[in-house]
Short mmCIF file of C-alpha atoms in Angstrom, two decimals:
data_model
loop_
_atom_site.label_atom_id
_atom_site.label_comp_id
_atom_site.label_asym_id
_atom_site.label_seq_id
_atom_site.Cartn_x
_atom_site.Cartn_y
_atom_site.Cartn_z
CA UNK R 84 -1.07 24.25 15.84
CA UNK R 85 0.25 21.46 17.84
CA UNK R 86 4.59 21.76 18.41
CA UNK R 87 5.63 18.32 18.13
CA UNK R 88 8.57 18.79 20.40
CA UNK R 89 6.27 20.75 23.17
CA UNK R 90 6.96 17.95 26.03
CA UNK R 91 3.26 17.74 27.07
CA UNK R 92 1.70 14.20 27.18
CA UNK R 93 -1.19 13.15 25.36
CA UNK R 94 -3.03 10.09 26.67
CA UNK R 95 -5.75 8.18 24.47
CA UNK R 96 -7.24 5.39 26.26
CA UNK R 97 -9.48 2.32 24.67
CA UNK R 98 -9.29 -1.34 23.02
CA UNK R 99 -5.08 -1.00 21.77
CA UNK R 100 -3.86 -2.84 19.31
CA UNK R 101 -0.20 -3.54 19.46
CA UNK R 102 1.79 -6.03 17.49
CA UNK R 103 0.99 -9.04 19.22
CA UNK R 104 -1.79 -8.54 20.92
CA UNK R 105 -5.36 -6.84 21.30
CA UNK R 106 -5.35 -4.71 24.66
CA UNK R 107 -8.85 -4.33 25.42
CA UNK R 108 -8.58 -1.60 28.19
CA UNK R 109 -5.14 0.05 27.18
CA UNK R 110 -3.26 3.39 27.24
CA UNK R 111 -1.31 5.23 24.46
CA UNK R 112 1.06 8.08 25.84
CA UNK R 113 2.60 10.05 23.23
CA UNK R 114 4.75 12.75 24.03
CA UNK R 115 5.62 15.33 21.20
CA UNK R 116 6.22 13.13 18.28
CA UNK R 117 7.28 9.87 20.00
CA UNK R 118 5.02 7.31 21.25
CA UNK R 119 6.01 7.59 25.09
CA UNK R 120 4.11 4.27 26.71
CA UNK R 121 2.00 1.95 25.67
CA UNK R 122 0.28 -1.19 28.03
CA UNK R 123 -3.14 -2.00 29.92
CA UNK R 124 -5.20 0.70 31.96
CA UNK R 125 -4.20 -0.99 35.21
CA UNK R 126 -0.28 -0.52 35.02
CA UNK R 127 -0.77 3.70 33.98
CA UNK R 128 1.02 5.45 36.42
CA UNK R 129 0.04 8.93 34.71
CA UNK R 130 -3.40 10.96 35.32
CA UNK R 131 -6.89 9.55 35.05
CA UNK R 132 -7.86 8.62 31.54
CA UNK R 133 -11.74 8.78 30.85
CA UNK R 134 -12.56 5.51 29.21
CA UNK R 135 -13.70 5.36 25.62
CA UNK R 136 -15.22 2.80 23.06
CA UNK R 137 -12.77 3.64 20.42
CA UNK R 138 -9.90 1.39 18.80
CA UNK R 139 -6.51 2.62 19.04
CA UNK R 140 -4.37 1.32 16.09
CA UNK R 141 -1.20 2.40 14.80
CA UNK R 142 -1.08 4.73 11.54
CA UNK R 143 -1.58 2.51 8.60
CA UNK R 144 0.88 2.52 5.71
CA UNK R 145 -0.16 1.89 1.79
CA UNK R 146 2.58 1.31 -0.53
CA UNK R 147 0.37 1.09 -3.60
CA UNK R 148 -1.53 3.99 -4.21
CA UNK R 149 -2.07 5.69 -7.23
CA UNK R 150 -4.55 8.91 -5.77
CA UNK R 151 -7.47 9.75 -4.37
CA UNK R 152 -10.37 12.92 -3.98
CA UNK R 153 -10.17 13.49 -7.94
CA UNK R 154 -5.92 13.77 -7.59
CA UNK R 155 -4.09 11.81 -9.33
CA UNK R 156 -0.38 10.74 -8.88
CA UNK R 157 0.19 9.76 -12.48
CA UNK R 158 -0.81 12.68 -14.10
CA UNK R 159 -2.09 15.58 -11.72
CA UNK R 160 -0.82 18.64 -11.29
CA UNK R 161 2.04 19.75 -8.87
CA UNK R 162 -1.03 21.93 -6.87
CA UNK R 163 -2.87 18.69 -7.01
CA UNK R 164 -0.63 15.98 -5.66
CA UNK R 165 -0.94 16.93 -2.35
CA UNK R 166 -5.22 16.50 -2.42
CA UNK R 167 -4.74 12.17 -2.43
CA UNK R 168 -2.28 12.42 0.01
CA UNK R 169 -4.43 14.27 2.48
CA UNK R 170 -7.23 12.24 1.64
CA UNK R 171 -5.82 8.61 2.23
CA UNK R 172 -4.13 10.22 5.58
CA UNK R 173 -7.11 11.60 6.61
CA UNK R 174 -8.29 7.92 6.48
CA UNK R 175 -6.00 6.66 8.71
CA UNK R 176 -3.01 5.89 5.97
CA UNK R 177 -0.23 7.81 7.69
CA UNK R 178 2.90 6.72 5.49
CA UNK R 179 2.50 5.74 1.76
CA UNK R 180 4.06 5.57 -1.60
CA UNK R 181 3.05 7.21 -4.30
CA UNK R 182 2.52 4.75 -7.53
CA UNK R 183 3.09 5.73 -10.76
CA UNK R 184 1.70 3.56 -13.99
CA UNK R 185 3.27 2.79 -17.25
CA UNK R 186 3.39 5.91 -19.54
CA UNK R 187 6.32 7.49 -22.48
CA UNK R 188 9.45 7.55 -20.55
CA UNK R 189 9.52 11.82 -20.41
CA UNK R 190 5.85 11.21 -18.65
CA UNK R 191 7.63 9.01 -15.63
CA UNK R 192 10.26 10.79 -15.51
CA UNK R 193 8.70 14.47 -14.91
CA UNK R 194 6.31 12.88 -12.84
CA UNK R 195 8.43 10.98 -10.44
CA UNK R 196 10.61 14.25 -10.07
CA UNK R 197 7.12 16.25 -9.28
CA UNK R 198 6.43 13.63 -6.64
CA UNK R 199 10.05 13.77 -5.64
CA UNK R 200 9.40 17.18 -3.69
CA UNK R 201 6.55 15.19 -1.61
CA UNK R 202 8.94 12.85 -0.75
CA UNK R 203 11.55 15.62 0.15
CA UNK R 204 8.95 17.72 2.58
CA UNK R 205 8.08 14.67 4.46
CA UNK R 206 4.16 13.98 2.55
CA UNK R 207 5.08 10.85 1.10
CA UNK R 208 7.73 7.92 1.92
CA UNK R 209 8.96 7.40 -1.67
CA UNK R 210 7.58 6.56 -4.92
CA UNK R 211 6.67 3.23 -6.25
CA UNK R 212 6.83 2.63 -10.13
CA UNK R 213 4.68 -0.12 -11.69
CA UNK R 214 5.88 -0.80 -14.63
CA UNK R 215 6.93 -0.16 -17.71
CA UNK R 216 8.66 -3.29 -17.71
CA UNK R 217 5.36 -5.25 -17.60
CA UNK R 218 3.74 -8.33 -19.77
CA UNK R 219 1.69 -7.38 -22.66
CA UNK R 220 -0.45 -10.08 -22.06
CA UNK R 221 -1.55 -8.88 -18.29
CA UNK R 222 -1.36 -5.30 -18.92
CA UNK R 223 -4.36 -4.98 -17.44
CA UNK R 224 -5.27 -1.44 -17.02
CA UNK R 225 -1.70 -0.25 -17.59
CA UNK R 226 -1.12 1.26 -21.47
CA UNK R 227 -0.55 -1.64 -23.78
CA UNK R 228 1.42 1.23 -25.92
CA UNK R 229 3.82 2.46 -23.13
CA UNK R 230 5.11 -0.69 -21.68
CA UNK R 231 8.50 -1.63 -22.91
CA UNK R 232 11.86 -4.13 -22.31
CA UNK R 233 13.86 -3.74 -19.63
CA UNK R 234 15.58 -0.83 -20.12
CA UNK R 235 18.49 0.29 -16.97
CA UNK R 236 18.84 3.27 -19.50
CA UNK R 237 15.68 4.45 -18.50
CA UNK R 238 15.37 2.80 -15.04
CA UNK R 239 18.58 5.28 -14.55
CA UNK R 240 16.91 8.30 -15.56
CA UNK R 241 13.94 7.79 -12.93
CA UNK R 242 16.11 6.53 -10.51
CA UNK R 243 17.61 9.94 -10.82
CA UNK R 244 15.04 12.41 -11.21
CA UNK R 245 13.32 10.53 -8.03
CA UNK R 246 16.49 11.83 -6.32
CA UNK R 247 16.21 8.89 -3.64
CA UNK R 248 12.37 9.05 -3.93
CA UNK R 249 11.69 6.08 -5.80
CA UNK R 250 11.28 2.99 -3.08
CA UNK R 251 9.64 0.18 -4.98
CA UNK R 252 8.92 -1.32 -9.08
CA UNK R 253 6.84 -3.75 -10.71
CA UNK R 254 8.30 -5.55 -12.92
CA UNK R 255 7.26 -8.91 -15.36
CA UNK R 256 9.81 -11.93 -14.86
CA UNK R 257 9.64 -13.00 -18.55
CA UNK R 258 10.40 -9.54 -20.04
CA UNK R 259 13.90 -9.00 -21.71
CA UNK R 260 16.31 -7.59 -20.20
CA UNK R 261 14.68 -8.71 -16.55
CA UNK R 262 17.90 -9.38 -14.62
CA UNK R 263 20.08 -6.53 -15.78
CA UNK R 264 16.93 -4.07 -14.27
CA UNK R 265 16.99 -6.42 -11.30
CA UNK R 266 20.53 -5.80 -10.45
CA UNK R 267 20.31 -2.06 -10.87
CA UNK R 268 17.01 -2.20 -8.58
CA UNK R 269 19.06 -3.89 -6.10
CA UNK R 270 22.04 -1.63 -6.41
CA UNK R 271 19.68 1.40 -5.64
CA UNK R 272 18.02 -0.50 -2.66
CA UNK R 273 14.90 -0.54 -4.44
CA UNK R 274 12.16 -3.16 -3.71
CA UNK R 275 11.36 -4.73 -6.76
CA UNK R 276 7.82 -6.89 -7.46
CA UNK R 277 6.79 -9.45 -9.79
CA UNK R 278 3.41 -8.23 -11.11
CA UNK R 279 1.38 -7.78 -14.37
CA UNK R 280 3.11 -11.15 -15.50
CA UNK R 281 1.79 -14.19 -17.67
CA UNK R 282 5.04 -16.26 -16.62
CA UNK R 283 4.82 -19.67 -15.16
CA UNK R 284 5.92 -21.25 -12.01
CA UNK R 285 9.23 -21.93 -13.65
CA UNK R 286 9.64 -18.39 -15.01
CA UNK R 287 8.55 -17.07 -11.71
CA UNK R 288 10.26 -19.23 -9.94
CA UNK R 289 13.44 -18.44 -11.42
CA UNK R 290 12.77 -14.73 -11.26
CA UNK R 291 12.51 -14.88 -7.90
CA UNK R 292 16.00 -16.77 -7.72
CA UNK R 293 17.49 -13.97 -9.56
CA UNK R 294 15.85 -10.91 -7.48
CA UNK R 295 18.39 -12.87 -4.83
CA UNK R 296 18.60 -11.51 -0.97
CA UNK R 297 16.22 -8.82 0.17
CA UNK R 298 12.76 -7.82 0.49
CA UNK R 299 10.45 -9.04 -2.42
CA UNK R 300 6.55 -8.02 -2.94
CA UNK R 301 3.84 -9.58 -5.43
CA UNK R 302 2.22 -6.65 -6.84
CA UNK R 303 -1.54 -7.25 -6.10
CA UNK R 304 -1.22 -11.15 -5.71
CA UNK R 305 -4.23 -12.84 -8.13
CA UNK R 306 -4.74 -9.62 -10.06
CA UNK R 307 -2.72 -8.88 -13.61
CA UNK R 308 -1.61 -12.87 -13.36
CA UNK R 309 -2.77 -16.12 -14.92
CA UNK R 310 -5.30 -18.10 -12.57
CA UNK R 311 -3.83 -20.65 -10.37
CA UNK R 312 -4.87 -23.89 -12.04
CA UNK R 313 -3.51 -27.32 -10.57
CA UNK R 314 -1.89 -28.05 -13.71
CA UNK R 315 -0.68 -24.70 -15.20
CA UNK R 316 0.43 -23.12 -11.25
CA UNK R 317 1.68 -19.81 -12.43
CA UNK R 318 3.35 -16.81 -10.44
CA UNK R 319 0.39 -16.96 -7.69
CA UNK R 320 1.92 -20.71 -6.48
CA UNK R 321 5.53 -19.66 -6.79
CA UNK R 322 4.70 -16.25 -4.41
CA UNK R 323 2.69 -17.99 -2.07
CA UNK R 324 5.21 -20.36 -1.75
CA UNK R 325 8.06 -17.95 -1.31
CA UNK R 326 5.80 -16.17 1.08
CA UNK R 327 5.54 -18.94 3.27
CA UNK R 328 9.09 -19.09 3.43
CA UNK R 329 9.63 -15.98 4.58
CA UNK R 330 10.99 -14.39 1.30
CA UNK R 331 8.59 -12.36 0.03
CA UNK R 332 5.38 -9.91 1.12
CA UNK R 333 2.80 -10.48 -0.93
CA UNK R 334 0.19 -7.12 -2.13
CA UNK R 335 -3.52 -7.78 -1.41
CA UNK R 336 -6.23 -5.49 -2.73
CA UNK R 337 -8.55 -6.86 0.09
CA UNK R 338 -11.90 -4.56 -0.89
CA UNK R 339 -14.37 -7.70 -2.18
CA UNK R 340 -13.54 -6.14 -6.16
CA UNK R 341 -10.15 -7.22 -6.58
CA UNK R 342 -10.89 -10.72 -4.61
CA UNK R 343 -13.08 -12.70 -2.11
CA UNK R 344 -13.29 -12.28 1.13
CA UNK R 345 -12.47 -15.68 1.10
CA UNK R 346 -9.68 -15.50 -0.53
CA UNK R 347 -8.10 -13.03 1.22
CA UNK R 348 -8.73 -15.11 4.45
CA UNK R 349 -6.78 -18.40 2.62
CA UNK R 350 -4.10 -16.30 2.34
CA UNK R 351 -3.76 -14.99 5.69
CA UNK R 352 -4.18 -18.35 6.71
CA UNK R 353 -1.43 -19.65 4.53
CA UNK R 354 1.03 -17.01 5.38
CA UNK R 355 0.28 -14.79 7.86
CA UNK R 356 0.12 -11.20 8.65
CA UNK R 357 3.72 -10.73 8.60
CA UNK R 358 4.12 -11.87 4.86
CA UNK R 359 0.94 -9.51 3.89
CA UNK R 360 0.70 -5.59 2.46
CA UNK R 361 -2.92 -4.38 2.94
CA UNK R 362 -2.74 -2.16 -0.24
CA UNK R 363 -5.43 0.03 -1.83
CA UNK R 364 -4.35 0.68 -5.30
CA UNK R 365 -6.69 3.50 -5.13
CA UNK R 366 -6.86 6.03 -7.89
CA UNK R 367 -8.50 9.41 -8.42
CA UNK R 368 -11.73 8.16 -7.75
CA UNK R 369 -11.01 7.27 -3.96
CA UNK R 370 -13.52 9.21 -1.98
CA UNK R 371 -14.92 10.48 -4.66
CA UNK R 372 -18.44 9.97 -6.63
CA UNK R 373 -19.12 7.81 -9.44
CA UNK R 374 -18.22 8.88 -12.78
CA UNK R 375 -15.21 9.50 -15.64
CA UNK R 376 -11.69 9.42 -14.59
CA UNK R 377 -8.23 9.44 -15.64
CA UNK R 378 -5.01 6.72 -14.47
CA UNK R 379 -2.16 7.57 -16.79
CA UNK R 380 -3.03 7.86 -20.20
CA UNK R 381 -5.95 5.68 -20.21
CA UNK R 382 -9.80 6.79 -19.68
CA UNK R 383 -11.89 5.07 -16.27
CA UNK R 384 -14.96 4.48 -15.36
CA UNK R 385 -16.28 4.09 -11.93
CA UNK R 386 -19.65 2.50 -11.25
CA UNK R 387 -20.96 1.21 -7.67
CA UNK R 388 -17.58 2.50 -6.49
CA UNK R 389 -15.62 -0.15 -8.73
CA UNK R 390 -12.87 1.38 -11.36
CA UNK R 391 -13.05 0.12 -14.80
CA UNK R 392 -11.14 0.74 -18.34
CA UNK R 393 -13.79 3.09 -20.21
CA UNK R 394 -14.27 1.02 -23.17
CA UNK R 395 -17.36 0.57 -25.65
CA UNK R 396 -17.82 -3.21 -24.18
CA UNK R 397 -19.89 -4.23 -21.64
CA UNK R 398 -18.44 -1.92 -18.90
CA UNK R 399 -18.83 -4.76 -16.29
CA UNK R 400 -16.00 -7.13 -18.52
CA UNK R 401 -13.81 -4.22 -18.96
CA UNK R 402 -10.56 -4.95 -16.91
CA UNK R 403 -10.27 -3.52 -13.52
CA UNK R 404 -8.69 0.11 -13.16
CA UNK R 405 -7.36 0.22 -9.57
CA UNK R 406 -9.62 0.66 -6.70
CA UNK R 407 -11.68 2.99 -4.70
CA UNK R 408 -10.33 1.77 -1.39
CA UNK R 409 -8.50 2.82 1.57
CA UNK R 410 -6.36 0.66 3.96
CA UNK R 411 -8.52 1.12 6.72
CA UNK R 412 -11.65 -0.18 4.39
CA UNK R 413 -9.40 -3.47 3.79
CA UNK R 414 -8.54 -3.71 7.24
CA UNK R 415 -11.92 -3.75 8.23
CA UNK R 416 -13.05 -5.87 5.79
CA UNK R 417 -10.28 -8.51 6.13
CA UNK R 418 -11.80 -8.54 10.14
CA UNK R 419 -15.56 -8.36 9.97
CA UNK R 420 -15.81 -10.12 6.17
CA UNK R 421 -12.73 -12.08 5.70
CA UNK R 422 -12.74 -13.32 9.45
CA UNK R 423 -9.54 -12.44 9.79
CA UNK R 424 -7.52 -11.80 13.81
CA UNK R 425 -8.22 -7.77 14.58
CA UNK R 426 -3.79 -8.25 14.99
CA UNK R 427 -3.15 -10.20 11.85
CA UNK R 428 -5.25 -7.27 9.76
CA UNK R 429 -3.59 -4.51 11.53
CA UNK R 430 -0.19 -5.93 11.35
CA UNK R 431 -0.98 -6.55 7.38
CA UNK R 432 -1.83 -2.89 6.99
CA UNK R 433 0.79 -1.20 9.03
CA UNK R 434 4.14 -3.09 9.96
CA UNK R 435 4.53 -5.13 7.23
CA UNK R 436 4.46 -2.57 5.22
CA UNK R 437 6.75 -0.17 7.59
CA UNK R 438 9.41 -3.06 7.61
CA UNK R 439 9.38 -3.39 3.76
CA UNK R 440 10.25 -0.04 2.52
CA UNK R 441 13.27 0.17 5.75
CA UNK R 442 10.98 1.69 8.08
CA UNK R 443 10.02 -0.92 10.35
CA UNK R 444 12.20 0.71 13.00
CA UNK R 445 10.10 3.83 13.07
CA UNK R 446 6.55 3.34 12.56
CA UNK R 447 3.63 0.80 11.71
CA UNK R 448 3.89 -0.33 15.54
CA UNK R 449 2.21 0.85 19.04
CA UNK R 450 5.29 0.46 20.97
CA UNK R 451 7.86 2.90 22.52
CA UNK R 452 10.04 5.32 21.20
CA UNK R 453 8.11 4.80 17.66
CA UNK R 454 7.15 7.81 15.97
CA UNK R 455 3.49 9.04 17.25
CA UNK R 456 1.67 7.81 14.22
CA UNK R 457 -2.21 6.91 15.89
CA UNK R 458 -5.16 5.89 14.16
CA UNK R 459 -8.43 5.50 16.76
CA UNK R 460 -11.55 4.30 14.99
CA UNK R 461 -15.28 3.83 16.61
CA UNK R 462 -16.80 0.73 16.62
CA UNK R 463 -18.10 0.74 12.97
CA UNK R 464 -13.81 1.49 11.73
CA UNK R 465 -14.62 4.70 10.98
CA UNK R 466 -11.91 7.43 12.19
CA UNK R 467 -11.92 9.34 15.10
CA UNK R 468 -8.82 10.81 15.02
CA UNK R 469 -5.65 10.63 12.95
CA UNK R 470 -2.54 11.58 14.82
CA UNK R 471 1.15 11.39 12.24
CA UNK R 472 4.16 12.52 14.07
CA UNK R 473 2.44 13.81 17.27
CA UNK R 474 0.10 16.46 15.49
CA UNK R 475 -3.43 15.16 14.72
CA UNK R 476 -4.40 15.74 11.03
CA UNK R 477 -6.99 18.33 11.55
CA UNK R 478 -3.95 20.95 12.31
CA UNK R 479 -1.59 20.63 9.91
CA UNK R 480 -0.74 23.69 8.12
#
């Protein structure tokens, strides 16, 4: 296995894609777990690279996932947590948060203390909680019979068993008891997002007033909110808007389920990489066939690869149950589909993301002194290697 302090240089050569630009003959020097260099072929001073097709991004960072590979974060196992994170990693997601849904308050609790050990060996970057402080009326597939007021009772108790773990929370606007959870998410430097909401502009608007200074998401933008309609805006105008302005990074479940391509290319348009978070929402069924599933309490079912509330309905009206997706399948959608910049994707799936949980400083970026997270793909996106922290994937213990 690969020591991440052994001072020898790895060199990966091919089309790099840095922050602000697309280096289409480039170098990446890493040296132990630091990225060491990073700039066109021409200006290496180091040995001979051979000269490859690949794509050299940085390691991609999800901060909405709820599992993957039949795991789920929810309500798997301790012995089973680990299978989603190795499977969105081995995908190119090198950093993510593990999402919980809505469920009694003894079912988030032990399970954000389970995932609490990932985030204390270094697997995950924190946990992100959506809901139970969520509209009725948008539920969506979160359990109508679980979500609750605001409640800093019980926000306390996850806080704590989270023991620092828990990094972001969806949360409804209109709900009682909104601002008193919003000051305590503050207090604990936890991001907090409007999602699953039926408020209007006003409502949202004056939400976002209240959530004051500091980062702000919109949990899946479009999804678990009323349309936009010219005379009845809703949330989606108010975040878009605050988006523009800089104040808030708005969730985007990019995979051609959850919205259009061209959607997803408006909003890029409108806002820009920098306001945007790639995210998968995945669940259990990531990487895995179609078939029955489980997200919290509630039963799924997955056909063609899209997630869906079992019910005895028409299964293709049923509301949608998170997706099947990883980052680097949105990435490469927003780019080939959406016609979105190769730099505005990457930047949307990596440092956006990075800067938005505090870690902006560390990864989500080619440049040096970051931490050696490396994604190279082949021409189709697919992965060719995985690198997080110096060590590529295929040799950690």
């Amino acid at each position: 296995m690969t020591d991440p302090t052994d001072p020898t240089e790895t060199t990966l050569r091919g089309r790099v894609v840095t922050s602000e630009e697309v280096i289409e003959d480039g170098v990446v020097a890493l040296t132990g777990d630091r990225i060491s260099w990073v700039g066109p072929t021409r200006l290496w001073a180091g040995d001979a690279v051979s000269q490859s097709d690949s794509t050299i991004l940085p390691g991609l960072v999800d901060v909405h996932c709820h599992g993957g590979a039949g795991a789920s974060f929810p309500d798997s196992a301790p012995a089973d947590l680990l299978t989603a994170v190795r499977h969105h990693r081995s995908r190119g997601t090198t950093t993510m948060l593990a999402s919980l849904v809505s469920a009694p308050p003894e079912r988030l609790i032990d399970q954000t203390s389970l995932l609490a050990e990932l985030y204390e060996s270094g697997d995950i970057a924190g946990v992100h909680v959506e809901g139970p402080f969520l509209s009725y009326a948008r539920c969506g597939a979160q359990d109508p019979g679980s979500l609750r007021r605001g409640d800093t009772g019980l926000l306390a108790d996850i806080i704590g068993a989270g023991r620092g773990a828990v990094r972001s929370m969806t949360l409804a606007p209109e709900v009682d008891g909104f601002a008193s959870v919003a000051e305590m998410l503050r207090e604990n430097g936890i991001v907090p997002s409007i999602g699953h909401t039926d408020a209007d502009a006003l409502t949202t608007r004056r939400g976002i007033d209240t959530l004051g200074s500091g980062p702000i998401t919109a949990t899946h933008l479009f999804n678990g909110m009323p349309t936009w309609h010219h005379r009845a805006p809703g949330p989606v105008s108010e975040c878009l808007a605050s988006a523009a302005r800089g104040g808030m990074v708005l969730e985007l479940i990019g995979d051609g389920v959850h919205l259009a391509d061209e959607t997803v290319r408006a909003v890029f348009d409108l806002v820009g990489g920098a306001q945007i978070a790639l995210v998968s929402d995945a669940m259990a069924a990531a990487g895995m066939a179609d078939g029955r599933y489980r997200l919290g309490p509630l039963d799924v079912t997955v056909h063609h690869s899209v997630a869906r509330l079992s019910r005895d309905t028409d299964p293709d009206t049923a509301p949608i149950a998170g997706g099947t997706a990883t980052v680097l399948d949105l990435v490469r959608r927003a780019v080939q589909d959406a016609g979105v910049s190769l730099v505005e994707a990457v930047r949307a799936g990596s440092s956006t993301p990075a800067a938005l949980i505090g870690l902006g400083s560390d990864i989500g970026r080619l440049q040096q002194g970051m931490r050696a997270d490396v994604l190279v793909v082949d021409a189709t996106f697919e992965p060719v290697q995985v690198i997080r922290g110096g060590i590529a994937t295929e040799e950690e213990s």
